[in-house]
Short mmCIF file of C-alpha atoms in Angstrom, two decimals:
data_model
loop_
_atom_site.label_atom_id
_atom_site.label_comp_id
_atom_site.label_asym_id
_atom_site.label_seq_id
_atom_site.Cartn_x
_atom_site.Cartn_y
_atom_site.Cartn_z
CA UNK A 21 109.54 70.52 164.81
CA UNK A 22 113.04 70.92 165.41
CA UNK A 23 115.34 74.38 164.44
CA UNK A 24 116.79 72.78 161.29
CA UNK A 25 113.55 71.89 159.44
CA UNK A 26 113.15 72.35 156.63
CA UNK A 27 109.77 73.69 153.89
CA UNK A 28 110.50 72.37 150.40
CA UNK A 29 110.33 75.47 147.72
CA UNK A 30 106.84 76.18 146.89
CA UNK A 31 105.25 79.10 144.59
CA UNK A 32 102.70 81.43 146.02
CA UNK A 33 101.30 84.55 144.59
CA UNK A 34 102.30 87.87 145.67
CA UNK A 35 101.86 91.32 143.93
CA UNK A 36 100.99 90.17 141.15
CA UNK A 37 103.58 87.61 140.67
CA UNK A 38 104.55 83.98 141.40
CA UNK A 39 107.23 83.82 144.03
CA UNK A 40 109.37 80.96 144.70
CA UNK A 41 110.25 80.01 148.07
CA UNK A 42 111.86 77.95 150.95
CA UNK A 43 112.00 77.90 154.79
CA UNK A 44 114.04 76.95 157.26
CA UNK A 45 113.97 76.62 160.86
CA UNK A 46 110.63 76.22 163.77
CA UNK A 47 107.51 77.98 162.34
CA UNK A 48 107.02 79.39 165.55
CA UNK A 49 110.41 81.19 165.61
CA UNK A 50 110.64 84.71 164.60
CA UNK A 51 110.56 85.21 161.40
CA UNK A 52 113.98 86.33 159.19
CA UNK A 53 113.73 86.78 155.75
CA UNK A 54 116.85 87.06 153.45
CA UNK A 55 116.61 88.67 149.84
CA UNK A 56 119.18 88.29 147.11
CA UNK A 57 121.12 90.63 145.26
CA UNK A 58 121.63 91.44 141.25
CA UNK A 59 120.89 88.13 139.52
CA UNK A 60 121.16 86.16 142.11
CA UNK A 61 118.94 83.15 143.06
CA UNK A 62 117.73 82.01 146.47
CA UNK A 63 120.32 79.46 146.51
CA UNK A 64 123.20 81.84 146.54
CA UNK A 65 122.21 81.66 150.19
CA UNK A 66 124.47 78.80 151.14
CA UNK A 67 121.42 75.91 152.56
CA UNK A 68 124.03 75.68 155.15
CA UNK A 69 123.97 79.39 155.79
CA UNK A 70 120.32 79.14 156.26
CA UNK A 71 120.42 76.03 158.85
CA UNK A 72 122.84 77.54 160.59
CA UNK A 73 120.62 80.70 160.64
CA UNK A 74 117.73 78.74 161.81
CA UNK A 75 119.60 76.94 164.57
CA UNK A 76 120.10 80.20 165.96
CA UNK A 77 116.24 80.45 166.90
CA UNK A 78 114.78 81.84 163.67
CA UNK A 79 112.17 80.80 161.19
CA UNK A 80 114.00 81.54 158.02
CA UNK A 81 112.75 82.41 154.49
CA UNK A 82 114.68 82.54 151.46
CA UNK A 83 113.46 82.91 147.45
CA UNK A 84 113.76 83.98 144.21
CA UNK A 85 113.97 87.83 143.15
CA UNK A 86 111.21 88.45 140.09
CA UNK A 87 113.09 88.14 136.93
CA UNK A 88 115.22 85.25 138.50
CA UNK A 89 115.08 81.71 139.29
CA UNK A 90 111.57 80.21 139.58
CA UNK A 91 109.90 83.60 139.74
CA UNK A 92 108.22 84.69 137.54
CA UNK A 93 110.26 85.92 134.84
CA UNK A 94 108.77 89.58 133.28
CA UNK A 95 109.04 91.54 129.85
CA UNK A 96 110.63 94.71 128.48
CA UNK A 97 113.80 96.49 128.52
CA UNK A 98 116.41 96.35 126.91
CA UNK A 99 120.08 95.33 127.53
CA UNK A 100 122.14 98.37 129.19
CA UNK A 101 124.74 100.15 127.09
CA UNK A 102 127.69 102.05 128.28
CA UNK A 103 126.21 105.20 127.18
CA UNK A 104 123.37 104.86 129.05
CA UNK A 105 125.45 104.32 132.06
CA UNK A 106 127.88 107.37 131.19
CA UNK A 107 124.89 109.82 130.38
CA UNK A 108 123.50 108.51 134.33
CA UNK A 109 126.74 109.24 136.07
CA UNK A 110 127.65 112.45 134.23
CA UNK A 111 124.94 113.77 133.20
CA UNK A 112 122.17 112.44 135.47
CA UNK A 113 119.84 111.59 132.96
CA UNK A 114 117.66 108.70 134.61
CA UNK A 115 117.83 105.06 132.89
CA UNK A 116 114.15 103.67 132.26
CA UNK A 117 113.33 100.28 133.40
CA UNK A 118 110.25 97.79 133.27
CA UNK A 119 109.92 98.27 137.34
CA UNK A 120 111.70 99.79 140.41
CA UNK A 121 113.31 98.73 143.46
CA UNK A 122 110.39 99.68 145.12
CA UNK A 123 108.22 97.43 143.55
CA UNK A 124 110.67 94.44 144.25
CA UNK A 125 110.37 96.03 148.10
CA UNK A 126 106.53 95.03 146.93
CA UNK A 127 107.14 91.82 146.12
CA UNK A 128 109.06 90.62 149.36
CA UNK A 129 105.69 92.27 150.93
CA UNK A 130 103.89 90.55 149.53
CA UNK A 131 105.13 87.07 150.35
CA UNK A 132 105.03 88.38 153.89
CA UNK A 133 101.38 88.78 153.49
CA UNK A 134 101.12 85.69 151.70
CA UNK A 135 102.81 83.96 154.58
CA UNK A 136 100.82 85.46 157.05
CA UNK A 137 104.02 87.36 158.30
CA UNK A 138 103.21 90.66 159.77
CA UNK A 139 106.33 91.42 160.32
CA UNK A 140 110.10 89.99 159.90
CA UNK A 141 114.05 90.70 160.41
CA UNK A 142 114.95 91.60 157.20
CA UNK A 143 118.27 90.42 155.89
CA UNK A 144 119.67 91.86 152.66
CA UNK A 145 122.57 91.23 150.22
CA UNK A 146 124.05 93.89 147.85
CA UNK A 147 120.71 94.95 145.54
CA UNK A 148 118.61 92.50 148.34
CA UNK A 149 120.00 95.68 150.69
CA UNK A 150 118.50 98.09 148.63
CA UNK A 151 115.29 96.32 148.91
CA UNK A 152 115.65 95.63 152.36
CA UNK A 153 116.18 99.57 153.21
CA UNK A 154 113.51 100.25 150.80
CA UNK A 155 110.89 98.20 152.25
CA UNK A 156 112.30 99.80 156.10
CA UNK A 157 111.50 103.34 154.52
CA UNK A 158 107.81 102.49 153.05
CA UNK A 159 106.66 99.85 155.19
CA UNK A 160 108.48 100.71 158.45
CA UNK A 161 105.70 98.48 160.64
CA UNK A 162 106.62 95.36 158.51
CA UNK A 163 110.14 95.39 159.73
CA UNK A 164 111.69 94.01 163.24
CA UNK A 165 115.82 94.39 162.24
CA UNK A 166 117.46 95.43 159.17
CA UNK A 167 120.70 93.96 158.28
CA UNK A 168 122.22 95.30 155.22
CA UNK A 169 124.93 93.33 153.52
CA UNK A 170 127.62 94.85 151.03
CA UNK A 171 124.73 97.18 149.81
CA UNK A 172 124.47 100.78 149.45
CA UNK A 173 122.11 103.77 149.36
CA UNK A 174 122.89 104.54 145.59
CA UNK A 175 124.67 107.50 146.55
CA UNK A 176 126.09 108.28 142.91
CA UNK A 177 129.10 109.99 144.85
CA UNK A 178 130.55 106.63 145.96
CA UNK A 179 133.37 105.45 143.95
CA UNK A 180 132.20 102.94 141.19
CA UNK A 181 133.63 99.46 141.06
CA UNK A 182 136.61 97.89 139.72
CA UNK A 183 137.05 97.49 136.05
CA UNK A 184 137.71 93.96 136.23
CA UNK A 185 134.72 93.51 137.81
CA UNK A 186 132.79 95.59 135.70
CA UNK A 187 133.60 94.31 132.52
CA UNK A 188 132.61 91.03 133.77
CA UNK A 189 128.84 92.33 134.92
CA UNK A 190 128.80 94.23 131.35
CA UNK A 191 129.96 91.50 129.35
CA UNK A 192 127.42 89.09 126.70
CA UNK A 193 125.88 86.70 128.70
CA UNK A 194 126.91 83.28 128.37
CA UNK A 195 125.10 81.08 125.35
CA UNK A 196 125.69 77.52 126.83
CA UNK A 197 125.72 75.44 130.12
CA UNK A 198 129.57 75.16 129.94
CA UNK A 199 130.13 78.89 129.31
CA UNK A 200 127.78 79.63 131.84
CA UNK A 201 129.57 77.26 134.52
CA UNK A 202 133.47 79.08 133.60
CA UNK A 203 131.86 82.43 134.31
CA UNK A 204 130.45 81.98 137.53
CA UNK A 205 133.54 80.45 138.46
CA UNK A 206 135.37 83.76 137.02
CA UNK A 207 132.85 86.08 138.56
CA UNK A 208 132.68 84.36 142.11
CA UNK A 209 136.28 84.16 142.04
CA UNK A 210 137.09 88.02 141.39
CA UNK A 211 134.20 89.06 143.71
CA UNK A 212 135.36 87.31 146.52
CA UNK A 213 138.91 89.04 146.38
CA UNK A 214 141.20 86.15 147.56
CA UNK A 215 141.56 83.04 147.93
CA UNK A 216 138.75 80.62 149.24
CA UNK A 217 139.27 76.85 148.53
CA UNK A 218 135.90 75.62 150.07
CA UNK A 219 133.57 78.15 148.33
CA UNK A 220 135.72 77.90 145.04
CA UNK A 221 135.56 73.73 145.28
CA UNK A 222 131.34 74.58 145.80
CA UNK A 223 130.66 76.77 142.63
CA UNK A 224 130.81 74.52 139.88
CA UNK A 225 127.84 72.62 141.92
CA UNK A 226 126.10 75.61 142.63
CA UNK A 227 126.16 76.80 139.11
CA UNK A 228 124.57 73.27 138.33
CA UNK A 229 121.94 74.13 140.11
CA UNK A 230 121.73 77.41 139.13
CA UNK A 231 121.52 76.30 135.60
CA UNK A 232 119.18 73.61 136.35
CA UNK A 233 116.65 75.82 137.98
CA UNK A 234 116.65 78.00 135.21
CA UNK A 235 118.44 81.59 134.15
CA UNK A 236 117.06 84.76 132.87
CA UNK A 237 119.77 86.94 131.28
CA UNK A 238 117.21 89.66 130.04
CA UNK A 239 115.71 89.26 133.62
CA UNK A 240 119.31 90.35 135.36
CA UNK A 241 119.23 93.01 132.46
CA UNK A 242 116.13 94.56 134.11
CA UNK A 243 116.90 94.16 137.72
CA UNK A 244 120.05 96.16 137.08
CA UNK A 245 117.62 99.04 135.24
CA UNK A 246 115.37 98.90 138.92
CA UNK A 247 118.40 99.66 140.48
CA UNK A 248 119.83 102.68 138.31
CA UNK A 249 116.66 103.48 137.72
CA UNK A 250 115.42 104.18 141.59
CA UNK A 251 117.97 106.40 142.31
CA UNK A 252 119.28 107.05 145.66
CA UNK A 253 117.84 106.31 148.87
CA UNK A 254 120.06 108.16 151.09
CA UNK A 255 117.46 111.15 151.36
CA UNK A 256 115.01 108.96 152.96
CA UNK A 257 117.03 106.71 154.65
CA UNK A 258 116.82 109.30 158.06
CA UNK A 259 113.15 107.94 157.90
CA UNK A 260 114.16 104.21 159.37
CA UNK A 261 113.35 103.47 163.01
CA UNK A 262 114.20 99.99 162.35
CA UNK A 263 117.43 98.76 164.53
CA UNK A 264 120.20 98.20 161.64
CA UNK A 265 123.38 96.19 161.53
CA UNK A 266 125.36 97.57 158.05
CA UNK A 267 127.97 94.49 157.35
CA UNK A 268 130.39 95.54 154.48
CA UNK A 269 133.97 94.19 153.09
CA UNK A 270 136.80 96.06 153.58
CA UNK A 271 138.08 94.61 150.04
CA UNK A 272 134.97 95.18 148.12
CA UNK A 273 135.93 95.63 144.43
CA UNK A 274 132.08 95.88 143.49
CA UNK A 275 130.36 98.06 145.94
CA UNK A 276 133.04 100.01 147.08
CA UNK A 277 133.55 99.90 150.73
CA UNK A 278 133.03 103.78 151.63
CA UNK A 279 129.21 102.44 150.58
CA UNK A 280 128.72 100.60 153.79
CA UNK A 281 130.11 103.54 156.02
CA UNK A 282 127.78 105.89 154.03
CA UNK A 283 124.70 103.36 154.52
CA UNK A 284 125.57 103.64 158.07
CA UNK A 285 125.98 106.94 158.23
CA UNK A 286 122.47 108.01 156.79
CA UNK A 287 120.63 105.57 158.77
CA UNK A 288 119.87 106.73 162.41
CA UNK A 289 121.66 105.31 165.29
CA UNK A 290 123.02 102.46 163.22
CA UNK A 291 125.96 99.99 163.86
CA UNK A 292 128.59 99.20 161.37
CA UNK A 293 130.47 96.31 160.86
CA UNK A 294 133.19 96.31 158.06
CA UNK A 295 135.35 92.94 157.69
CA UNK A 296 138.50 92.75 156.98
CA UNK A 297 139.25 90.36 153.53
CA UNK A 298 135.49 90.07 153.03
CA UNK A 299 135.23 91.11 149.15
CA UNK A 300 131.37 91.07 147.51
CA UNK A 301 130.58 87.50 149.20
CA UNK A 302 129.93 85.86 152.16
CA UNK A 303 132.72 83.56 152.04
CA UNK A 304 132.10 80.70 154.05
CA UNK A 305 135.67 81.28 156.97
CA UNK A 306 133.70 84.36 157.44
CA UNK A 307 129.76 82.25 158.13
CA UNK A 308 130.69 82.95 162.18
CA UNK A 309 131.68 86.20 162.49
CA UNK A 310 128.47 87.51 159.62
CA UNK A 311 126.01 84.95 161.34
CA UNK A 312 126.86 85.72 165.20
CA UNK A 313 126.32 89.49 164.12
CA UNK A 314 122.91 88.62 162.35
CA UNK A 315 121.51 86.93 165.11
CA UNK A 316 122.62 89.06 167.65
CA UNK A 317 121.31 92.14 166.01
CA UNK A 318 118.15 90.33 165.57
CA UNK A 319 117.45 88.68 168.99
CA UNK A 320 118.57 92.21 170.43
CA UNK A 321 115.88 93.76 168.53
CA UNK A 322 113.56 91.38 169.83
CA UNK A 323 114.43 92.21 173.09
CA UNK A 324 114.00 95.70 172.75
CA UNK A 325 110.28 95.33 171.45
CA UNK A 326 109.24 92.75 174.05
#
């Protein structure tokens, strides 16, 4: 089997859940696992992205948060309100939510198990970094290399993001396919903090297929509660042994960039890479310079345990 093939998506039960997923890559390679952030599903990581991963000499596996996608989709909560957020930041009074971060750092487990993976490179973006460093603080053995993309360690002290990007996070979600296709297009657009004429030419596609493979507003609504919900990590985050890469834009208007410095900071002996023009994407001039750093990090890791 060559480096580029390629598992169709398939559902397997994990924690309690159904998981979809989708591999890339030689089943004998080492194993690289890359988990989404807020809302996002498993195709937000590019299929290119993920062969070009896999050509790199990794077996790699991408799927759908819970809540999102073809996961299973959960109950409970309700939508977040502005006070709830205010009364969090300035008042500290915790946000309840259906389930935590940790138990999403349960789920990705679990799909390890249910792979027979015993352990993997983990590869996170934005709340799929919180995850990531979750699962590296409670299930250190499970974890080869953490990479942690525009994420953070919920620090409340780092700045929040911008307003133009908030409002569009906070704002009703979209009632019909067309509405739903102009927003990503707005959303992508402002995240990515420039301009990108291949990525923006890709979005209306990708929110086809978003669309077509199903959305969950209420299910975004309750991933956003795991993540005010679990606090900050940056307590436990001394606790990692496994090597970690921190990539963060220098132009971030959602997680600001001081996050990826601070993520770096708290984790020992950890390298940081901050990119200059990278916003809250991966935009796709930028593929070389993110993917050469993943796989490096990775293969050195592997190096270091042989």
């Amino acid at each position: 089997m060559t480096a580029t093939a390629h598992q169709l998506p398939q559902t397997v039960r994990a924690n309690g859940i159904d998981i979809c997923y989708e591999i890339f890559g030689d089943p004998a390679a080492p194993p690289l696992v890359l988990i989404m952030g807020l809302g996002g599903q498993m195709i937000i990581w590019y299929d290119e992205f993920c062969e070009q991963l896999a050509s790199r000499g990794f077996r790699v596996i991408r799927f759908d948060n819970r809540d999102i996608g073809q996961s299973s989709k959960l109950h409970g909560g309700r939508r977040l309100t502005p006070f709830e957020l205010i009364k969090l930041r300035f008042f500290n009074i915790p946000v309840s939510a259906p389930y935590k971060l940790l138990d999403m750092a349960k789920d990705t487990v679990g799909l390890m198990d249910a792979l027979d993976i015993k352990s993997a490179h983990l590869v996170g973006a934005s709340m799929g970094g919180m995850i990531a460093q979750e699962i590296a603080i409670s299930f250190p053995h499970r974890v080869r290399s953490l990479t942690s993309i525009m994420s953070t360690t919920g620090n409340p002290r780092i700045p929040p993001p911008t307003r133009e990007v908030a409002m569009l996070l906070m704002a009703p979600p979209p009632k019909t396919k067309d509405e739903y296709i102009k927003r990503f297009q707005k959303t992508w657009k402002a995240l990515r903090v420039g301009s990108f004429p291949e990525d923006e030419a890709s979005d209306v596609a990708l929110a086809e297929r978003c669309f077509a493979r199903g959305i969950n507003p209420a299910g975004v609504g309750r991933q956003l509660r795991a993540i005010l919900a679990s606090g900050s990590r940056k307590p436990r985050l001394h606790l990692v042994t496994a090597p970690t890469l921190v990539i963060h834009g220098k132009v971030d208007p959602l997680v600001h960039p001081t996050a990826g410095k601070d993520t770096a900071e708290s984790i020992p002996n950890a390298k940081l890479l901050m990119i200059d023009g990278m916003g809250h994407t991966t935009p796709r001039p930028m593929w070389p310079q993110i993917i050469d750093a993943i796989a490096e990090h990775a293969h050195g890791a592997n190096a270091q345990a042989a």
